Structures are given as structure tokens and as C-alpha cells.
mmCIF file with all atom_site columns, C-alpha atoms and ligand atoms in Angstrom:
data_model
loop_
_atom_site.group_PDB
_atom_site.id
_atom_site.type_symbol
_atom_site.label_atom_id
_atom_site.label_alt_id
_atom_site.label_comp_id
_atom_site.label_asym_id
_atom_site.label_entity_id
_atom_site.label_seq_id
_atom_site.pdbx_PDB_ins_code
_atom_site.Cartn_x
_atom_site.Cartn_y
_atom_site.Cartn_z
_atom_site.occupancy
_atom_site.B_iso_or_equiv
_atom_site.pdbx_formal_charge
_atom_site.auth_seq_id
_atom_site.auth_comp_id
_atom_site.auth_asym_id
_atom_site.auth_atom_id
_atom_site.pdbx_PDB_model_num
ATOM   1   C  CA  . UNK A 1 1   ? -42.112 -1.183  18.843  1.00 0.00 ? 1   UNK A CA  1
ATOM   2   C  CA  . UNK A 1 2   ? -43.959 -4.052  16.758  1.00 0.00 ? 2   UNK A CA  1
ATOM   3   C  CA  . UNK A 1 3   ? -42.934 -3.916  13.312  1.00 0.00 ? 3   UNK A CA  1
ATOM   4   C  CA  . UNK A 1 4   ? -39.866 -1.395  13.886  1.00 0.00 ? 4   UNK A CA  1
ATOM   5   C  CA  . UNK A 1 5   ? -36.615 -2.773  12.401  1.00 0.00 ? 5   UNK A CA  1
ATOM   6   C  CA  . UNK A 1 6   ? -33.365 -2.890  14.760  1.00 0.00 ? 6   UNK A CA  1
ATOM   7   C  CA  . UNK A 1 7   ? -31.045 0.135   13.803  1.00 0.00 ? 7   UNK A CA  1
ATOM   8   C  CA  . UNK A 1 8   ? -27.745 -1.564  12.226  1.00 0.00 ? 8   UNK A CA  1
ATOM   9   C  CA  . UNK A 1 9   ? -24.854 -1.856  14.545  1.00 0.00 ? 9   UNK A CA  1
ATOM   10  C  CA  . UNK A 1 10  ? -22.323 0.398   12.818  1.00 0.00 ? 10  UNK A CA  1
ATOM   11  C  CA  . UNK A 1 11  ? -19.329 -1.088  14.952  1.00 0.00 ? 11  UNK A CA  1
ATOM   12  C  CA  . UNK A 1 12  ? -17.452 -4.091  14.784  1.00 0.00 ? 12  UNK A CA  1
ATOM   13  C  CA  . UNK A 1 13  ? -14.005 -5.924  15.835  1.00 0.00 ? 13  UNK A CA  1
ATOM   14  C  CA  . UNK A 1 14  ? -11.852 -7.015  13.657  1.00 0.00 ? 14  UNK A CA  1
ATOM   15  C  CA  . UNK A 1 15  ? -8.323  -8.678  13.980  1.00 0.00 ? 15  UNK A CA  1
ATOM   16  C  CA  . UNK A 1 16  ? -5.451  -7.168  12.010  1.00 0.00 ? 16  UNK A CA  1
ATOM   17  C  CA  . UNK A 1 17  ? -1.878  -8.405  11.664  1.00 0.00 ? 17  UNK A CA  1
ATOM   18  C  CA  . UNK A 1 18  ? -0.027  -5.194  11.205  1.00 0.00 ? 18  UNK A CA  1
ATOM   19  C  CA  . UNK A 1 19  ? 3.782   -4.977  10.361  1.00 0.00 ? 19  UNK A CA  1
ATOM   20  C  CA  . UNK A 1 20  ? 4.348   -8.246  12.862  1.00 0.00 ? 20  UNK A CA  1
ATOM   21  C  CA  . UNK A 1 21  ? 1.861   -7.152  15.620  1.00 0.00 ? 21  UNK A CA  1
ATOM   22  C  CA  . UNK A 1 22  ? -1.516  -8.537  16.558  1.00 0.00 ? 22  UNK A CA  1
ATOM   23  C  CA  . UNK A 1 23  ? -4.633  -5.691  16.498  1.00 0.00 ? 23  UNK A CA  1
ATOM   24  C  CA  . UNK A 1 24  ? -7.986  -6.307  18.039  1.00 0.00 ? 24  UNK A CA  1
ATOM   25  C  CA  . UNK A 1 25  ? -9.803  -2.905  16.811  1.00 0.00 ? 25  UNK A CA  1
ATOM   26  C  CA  . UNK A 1 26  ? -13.336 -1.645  17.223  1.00 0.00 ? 26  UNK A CA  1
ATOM   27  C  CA  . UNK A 1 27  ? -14.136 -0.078  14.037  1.00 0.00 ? 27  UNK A CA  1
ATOM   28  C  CA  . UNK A 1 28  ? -16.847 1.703   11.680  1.00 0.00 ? 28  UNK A CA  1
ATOM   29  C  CA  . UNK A 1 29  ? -18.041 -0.666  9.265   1.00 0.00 ? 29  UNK A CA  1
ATOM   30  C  CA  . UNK A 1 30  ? -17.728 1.967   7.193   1.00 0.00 ? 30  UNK A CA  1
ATOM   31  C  CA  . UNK A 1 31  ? -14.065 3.049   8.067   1.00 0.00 ? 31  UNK A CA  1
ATOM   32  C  CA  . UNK A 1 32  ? -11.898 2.313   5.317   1.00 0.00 ? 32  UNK A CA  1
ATOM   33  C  CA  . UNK A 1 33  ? -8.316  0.444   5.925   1.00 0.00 ? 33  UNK A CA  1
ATOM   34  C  CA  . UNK A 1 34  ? -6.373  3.541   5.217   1.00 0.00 ? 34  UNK A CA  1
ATOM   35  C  CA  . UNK A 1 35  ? -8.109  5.860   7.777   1.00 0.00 ? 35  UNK A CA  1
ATOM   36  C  CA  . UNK A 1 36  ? -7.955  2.615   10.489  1.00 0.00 ? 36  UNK A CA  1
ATOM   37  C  CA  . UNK A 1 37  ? -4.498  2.885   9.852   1.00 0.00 ? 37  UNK A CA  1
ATOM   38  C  CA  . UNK A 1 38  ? -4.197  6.283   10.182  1.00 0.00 ? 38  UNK A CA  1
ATOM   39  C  CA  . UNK A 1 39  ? -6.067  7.485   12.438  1.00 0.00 ? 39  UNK A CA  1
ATOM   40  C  CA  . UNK A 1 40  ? -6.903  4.130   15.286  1.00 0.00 ? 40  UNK A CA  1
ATOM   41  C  CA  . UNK A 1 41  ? -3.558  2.949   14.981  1.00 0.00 ? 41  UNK A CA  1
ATOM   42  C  CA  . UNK A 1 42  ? -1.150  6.021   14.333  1.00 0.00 ? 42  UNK A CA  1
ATOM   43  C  CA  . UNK A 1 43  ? 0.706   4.244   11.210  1.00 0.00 ? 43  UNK A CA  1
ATOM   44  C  CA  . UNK A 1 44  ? 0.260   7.736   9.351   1.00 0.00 ? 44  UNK A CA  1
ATOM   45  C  CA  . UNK A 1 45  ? 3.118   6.413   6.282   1.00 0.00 ? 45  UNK A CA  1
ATOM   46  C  CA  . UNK A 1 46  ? 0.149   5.364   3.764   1.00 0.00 ? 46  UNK A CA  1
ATOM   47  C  CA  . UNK A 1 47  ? -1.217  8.606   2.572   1.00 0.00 ? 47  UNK A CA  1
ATOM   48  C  CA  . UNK A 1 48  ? -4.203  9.944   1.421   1.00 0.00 ? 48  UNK A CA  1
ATOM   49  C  CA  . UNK A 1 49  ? -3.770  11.440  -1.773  1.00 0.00 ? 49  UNK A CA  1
ATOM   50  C  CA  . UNK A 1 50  ? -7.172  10.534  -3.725  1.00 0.00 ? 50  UNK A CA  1
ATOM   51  C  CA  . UNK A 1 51  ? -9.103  8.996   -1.742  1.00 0.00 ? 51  UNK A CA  1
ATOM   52  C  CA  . UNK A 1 52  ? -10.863 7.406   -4.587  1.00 0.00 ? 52  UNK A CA  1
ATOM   53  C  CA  . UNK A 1 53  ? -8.253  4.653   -5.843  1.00 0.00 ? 53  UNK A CA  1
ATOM   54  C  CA  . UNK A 1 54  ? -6.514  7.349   -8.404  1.00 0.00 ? 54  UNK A CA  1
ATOM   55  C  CA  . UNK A 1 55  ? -3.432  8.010   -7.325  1.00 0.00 ? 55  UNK A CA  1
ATOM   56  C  CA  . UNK A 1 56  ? -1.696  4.948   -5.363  1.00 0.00 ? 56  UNK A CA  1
ATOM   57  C  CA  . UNK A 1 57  ? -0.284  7.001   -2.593  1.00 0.00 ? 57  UNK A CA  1
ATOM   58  C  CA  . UNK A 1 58  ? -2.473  4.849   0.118   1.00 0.00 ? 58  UNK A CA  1
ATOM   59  C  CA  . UNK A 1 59  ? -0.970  1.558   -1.335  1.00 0.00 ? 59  UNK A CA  1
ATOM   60  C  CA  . UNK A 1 60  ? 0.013   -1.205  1.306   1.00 0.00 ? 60  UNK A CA  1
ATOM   61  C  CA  . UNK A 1 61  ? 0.538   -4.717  1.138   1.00 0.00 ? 61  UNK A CA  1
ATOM   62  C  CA  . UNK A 1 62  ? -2.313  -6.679  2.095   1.00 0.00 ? 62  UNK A CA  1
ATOM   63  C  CA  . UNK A 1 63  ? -2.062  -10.463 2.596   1.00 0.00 ? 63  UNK A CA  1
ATOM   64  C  CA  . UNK A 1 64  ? 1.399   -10.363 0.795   1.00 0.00 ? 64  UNK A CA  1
ATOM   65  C  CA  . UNK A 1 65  ? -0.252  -8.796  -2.672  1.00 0.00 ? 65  UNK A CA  1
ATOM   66  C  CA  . UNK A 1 66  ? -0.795  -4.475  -2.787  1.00 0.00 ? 66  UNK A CA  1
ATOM   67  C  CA  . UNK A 1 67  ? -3.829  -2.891  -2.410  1.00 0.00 ? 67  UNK A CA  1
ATOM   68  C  CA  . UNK A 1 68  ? -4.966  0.708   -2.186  1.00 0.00 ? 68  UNK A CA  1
ATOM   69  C  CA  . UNK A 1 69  ? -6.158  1.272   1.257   1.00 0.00 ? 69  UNK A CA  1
ATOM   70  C  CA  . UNK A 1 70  ? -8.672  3.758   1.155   1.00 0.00 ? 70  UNK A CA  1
ATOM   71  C  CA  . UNK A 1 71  ? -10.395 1.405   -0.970  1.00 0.00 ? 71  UNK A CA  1
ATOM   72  C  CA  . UNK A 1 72  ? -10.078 -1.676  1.375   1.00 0.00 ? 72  UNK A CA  1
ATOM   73  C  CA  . UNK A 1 73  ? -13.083 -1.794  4.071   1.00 0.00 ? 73  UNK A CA  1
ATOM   74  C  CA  . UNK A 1 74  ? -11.090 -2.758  6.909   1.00 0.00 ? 74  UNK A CA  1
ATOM   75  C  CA  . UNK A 1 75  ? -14.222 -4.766  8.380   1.00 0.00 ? 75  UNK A CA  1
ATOM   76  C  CA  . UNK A 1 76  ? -13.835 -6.965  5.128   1.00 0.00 ? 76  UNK A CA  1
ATOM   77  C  CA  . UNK A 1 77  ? -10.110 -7.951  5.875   1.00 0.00 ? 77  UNK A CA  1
ATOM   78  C  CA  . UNK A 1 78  ? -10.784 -9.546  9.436   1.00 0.00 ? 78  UNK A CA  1
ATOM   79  C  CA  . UNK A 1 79  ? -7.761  -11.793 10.099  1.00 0.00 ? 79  UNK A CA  1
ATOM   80  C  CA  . UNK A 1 80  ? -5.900  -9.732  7.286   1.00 0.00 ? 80  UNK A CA  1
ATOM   81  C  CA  . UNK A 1 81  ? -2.258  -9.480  7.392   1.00 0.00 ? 81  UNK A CA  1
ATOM   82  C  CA  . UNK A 1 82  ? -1.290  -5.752  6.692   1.00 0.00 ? 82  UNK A CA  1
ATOM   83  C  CA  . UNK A 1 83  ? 2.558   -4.691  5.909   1.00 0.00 ? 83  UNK A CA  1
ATOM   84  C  CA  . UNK A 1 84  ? 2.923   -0.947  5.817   1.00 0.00 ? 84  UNK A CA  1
ATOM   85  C  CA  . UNK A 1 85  ? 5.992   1.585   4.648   1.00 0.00 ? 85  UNK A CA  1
ATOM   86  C  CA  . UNK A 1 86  ? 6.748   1.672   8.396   1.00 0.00 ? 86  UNK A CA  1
ATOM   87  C  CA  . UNK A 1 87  ? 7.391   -2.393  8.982   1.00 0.00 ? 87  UNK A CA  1
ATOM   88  C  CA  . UNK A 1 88  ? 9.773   -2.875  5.640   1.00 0.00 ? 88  UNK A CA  1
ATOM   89  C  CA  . UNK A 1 89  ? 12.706  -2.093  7.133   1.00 0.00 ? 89  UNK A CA  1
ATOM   90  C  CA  . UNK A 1 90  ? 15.186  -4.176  9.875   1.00 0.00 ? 90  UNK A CA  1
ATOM   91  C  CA  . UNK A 1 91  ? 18.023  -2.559  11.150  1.00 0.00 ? 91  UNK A CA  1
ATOM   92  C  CA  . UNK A 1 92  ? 19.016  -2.022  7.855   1.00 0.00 ? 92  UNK A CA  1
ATOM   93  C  CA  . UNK A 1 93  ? 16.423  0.038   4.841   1.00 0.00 ? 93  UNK A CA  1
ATOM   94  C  CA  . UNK A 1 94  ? 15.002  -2.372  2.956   1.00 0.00 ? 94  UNK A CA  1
ATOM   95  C  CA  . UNK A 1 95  ? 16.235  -2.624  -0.565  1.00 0.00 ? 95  UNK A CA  1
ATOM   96  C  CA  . UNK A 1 96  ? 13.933  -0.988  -2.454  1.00 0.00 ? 96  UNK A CA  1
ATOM   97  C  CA  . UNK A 1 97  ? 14.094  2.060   0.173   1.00 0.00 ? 97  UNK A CA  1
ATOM   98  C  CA  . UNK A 1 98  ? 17.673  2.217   -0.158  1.00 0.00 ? 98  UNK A CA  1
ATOM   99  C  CA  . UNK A 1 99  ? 17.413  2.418   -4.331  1.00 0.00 ? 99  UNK A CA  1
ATOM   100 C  CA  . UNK A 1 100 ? 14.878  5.274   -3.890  1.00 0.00 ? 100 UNK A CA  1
ATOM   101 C  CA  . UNK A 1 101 ? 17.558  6.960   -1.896  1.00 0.00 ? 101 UNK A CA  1
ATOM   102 C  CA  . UNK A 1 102 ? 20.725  6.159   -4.032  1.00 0.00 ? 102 UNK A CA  1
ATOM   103 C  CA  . UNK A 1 103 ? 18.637  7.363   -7.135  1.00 0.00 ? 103 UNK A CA  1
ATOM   104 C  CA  . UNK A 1 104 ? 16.680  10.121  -6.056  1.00 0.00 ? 104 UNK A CA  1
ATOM   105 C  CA  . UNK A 1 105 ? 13.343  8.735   -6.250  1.00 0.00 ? 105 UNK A CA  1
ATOM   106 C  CA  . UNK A 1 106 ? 11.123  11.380  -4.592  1.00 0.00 ? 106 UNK A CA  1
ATOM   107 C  CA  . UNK A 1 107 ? 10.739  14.943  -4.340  1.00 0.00 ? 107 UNK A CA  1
ATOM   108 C  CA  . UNK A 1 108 ? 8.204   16.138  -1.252  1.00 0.00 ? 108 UNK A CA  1
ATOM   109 C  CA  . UNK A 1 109 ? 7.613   12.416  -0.590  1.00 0.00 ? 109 UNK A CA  1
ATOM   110 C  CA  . UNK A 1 110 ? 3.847   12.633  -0.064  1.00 0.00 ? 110 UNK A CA  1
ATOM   111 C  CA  . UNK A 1 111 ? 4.001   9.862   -2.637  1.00 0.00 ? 111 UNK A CA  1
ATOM   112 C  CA  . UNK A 1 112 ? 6.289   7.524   -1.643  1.00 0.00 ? 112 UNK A CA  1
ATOM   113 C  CA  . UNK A 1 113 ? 5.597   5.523   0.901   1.00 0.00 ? 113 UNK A CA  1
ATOM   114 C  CA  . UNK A 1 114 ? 3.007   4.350   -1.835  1.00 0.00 ? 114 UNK A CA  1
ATOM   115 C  CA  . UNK A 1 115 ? 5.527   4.173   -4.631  1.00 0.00 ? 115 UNK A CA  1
ATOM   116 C  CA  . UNK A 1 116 ? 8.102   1.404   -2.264  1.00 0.00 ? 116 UNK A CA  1
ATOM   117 C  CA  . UNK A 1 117 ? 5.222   -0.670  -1.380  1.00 0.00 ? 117 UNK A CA  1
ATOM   118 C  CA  . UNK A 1 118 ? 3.582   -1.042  -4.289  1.00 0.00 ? 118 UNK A CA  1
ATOM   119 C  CA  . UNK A 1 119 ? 7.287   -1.810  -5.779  1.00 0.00 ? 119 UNK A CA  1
ATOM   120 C  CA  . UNK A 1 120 ? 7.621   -3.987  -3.287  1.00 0.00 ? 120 UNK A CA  1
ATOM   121 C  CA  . UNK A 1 121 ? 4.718   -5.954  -3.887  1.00 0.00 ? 121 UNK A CA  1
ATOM   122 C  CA  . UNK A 1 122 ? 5.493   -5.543  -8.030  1.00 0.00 ? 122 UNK A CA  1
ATOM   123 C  CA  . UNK A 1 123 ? 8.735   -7.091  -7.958  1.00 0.00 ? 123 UNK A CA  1
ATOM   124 C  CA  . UNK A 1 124 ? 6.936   -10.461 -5.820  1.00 0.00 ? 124 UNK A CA  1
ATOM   125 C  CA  . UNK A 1 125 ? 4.823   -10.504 -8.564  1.00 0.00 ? 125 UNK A CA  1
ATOM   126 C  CA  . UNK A 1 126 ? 7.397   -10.868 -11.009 1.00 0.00 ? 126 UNK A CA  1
ATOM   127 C  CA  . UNK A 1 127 ? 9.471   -13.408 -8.830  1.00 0.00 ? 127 UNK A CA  1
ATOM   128 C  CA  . UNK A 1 128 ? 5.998   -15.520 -8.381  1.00 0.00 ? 128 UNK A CA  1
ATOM   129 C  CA  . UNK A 1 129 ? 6.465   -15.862 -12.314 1.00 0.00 ? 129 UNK A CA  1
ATOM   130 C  CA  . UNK A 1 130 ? 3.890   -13.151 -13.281 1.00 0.00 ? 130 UNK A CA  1
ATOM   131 C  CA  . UNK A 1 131 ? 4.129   -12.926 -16.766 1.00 0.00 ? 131 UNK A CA  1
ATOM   132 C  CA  . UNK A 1 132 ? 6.255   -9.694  -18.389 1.00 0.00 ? 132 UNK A CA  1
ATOM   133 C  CA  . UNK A 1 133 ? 3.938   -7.275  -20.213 1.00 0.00 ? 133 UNK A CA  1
ATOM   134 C  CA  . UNK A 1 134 ? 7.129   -6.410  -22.166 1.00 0.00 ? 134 UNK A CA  1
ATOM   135 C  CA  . UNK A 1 135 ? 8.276   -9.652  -23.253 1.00 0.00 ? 135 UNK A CA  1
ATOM   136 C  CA  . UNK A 1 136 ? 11.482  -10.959 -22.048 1.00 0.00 ? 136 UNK A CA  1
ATOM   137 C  CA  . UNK A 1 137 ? 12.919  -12.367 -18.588 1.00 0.00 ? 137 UNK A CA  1
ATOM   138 C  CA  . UNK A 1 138 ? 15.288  -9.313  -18.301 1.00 0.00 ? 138 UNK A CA  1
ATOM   139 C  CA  . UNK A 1 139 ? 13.342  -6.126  -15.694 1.00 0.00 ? 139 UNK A CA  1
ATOM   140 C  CA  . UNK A 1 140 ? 12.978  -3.371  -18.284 1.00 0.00 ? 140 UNK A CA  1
ATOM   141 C  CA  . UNK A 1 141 ? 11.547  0.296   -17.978 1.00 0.00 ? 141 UNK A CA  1
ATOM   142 C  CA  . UNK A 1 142 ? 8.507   -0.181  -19.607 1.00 0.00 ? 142 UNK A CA  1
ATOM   143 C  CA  . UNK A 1 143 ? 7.661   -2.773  -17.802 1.00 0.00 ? 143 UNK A CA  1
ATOM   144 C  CA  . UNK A 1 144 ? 7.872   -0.921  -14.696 1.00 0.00 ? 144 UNK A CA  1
ATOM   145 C  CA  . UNK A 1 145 ? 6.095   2.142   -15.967 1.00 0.00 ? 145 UNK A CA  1
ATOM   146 C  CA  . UNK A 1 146 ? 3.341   -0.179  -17.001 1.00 0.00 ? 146 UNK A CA  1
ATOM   147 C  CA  . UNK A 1 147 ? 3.372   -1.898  -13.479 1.00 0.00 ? 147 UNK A CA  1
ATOM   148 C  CA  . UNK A 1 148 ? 3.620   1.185   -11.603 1.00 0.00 ? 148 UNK A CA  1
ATOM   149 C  CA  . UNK A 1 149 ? 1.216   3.062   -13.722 1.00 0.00 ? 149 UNK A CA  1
ATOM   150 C  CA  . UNK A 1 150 ? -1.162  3.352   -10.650 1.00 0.00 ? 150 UNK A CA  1
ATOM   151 C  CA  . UNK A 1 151 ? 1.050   5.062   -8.387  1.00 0.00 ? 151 UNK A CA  1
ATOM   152 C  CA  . UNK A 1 152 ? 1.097   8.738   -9.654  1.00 0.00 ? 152 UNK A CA  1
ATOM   153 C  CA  . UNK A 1 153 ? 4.130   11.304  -8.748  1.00 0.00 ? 153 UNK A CA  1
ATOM   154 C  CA  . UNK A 1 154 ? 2.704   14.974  -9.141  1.00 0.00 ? 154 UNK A CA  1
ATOM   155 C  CA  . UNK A 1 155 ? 6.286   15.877  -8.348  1.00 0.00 ? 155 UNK A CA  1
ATOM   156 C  CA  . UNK A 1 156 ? 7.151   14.193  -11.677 1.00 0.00 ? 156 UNK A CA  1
ATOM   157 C  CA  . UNK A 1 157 ? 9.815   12.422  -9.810  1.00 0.00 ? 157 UNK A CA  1
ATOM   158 C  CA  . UNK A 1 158 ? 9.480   9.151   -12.048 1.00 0.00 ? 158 UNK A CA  1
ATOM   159 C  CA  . UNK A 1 159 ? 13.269  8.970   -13.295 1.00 0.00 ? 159 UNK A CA  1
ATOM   160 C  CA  . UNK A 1 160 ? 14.240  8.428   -10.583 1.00 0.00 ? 160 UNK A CA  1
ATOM   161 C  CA  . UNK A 1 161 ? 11.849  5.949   -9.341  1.00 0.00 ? 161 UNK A CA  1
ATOM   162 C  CA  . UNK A 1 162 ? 12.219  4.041   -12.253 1.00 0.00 ? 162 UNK A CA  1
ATOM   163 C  CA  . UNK A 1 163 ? 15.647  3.835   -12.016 1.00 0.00 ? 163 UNK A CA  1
ATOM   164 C  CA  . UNK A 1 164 ? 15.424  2.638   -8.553  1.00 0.00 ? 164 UNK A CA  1
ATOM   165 C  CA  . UNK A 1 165 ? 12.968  0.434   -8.940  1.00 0.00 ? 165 UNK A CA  1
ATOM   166 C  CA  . UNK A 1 166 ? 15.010  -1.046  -11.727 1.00 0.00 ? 166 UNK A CA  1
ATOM   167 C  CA  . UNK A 1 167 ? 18.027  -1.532  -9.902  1.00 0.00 ? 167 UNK A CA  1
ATOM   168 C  CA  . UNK A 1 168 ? 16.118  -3.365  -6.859  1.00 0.00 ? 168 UNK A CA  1
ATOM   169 C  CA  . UNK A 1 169 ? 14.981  -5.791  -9.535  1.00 0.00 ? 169 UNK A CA  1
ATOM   170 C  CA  . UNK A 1 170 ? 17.961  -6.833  -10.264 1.00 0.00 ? 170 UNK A CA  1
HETATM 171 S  S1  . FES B 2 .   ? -5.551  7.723   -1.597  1.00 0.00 ? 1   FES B S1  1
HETATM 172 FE FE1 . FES B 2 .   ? -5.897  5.673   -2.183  1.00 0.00 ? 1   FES B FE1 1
HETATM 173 S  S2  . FES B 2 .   ? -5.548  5.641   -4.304  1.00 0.00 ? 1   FES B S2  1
HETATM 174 FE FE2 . FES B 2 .   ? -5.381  7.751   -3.770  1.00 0.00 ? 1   FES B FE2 1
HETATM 175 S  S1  . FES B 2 .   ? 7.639   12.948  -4.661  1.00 0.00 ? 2   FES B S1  1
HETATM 176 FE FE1 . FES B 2 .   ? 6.101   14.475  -4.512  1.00 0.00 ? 2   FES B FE1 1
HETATM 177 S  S2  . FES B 2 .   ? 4.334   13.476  -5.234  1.00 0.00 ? 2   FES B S2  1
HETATM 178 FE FE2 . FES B 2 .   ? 5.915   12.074  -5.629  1.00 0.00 ? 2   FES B FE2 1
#
């Protein structure tokens, strides 16, 4: 009718490189990354914890740098390259998976696959010359409690992610 605006379309397409593979997907534009990833393409490793950007356990790497996934519209990353817990490893665990086993670095896991890739993406950081909070060229704890402090553990499992995170640094 004269004068009536069209409704919105609330679809759209978007292209996603995930773990290697090309994705055409028909999305909400309001769907967020995480719950594309979830619940379109059945990558269910990047958890909702929060929801809200709180807790980290969502985290995936996003054009190389993390990113907290429920936070991500996926309708803004068309063309995005998206690595998640499930396309680290080869044939063989990728490092920092095979520190959190050696040291122990999880209890019930629900946090996890949030804790690797956002280590993953923390220890790039530091080999693309992002400069230490800490001070010093050596990996300390601090440094990775301060790096990390966005992915939360309500299993209090942190020792042992610290340690493992550590000893992938090195
Ligand atoms: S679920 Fe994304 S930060 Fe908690
Ligand atoms: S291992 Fe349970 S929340 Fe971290």
C-alpha cells in the first residue's frame, strides 16, 4: 500500500571459510557466529557459556586473531575465515592440545575448547611481537593470567592451564 514501508528481509547469505572448508549459509541477520556454528553447521566445540562476552568459552579464531563468538554477527564476517577447536588438529593434537593434556588443564571441559583457542591465538600474538604486559622476552605466568583473563574456568582448573599454556610457549 502507498506509503507502507517494505518489511526488512531478516535472511541473508554469507560465505564462511570454516576449519579449511568453503560455507555458503542462509542465515538470520540476527544469528550470532556461535549459534551459526552450532546449530547450521554442527561444529558444537565452541560453547555457550555466557552468552554475553563474560566468560570466553565461545572463543574461536576469526581471521587468524580470537574472538568471542556469540558476540560476532555472523552476517558481519561475510568472506570471514573461521578456525574452530575442531580444525586445530592434523593427524597429530596440536600443541597446545597436547600441553592441556600432559598438564591437566581441564576438569568437565565445558571450558576448554575456549581456553586452546584463545591460547592459540595468544601465543600468535606474542610471536607477531605484541608487546609483554610483564616486561621481559621470557613467557611468564602473569603474563598468561593477564592474557587469558577472559577465558573463565568455574572448575578452577587454571594450574593447570597455565602450566600448559606455558609450556606451549616455549
Ligand atoms: S558464551 Fe561467549 S563469552 Fe560466554
Ligand atoms: S574445566 Fe570445567 S569450566 Fe573449565
Amino acid at each position: 500500500m502507498p506509503g507502507e514501508h517494505p518489511e526488512p528481509s531478516q535472511r541473508a547469505v554469507v560465505g564462511l571459510r570454516v576449519n579449511g572448508e568453503d560455507h555458503r549459509i542462509d542465515v538470520d541477520t540476527r544469528a550470532s557466529l556461535l549459534d551459526v556454528l552450532r546449530e547450521q553447521l554442527g561444529l558444537t566445540g565452541a560453547k555457550k557459556g555466557c552468552d554475553h562476552g563474560q566468560c570466553g568459552a565461545c572463543t574461536v579464531l576469526l581471521d587468524g586473531r580470537r574472538a568471542n563468538a556469540c558476540l560476532a554477527f555472523a552476517v558481519a564476517h561475510d568472506g570471514a575465515e573461521v578456525r574452530t577447536i575442531e580444525g586445530l588438529a592434523g593427524e597429530d593434537l596440536h600443541p597446545v592440545q597436547a600441553a592441556f593434556v600432559e598438564h591437566d588443564g581441564f576438569q568437565c571441559g565445558y571450558c576448554t575448547p575456549g581456553q586452546i583457542c584463545s591460547a592459540v591465538g595468544m601465543l600468535d600474538e606474542l610471536a607477531r611481537g605484541w608487546p609483554s604486559f610483564a616486561g621481559g622476552d621470557e613467557l611468564g605466568a602473569d603474563e598468561v593470567r593477564e592474557r587469558m583473563s577472559g577465558n573463565i574456568c568455574r572448575c578452577g582448573a587454571y594450574p593447570g592451564i597455565v602450566a600448559a599454556i606455558l609450556e606451549a610457549g616455549r
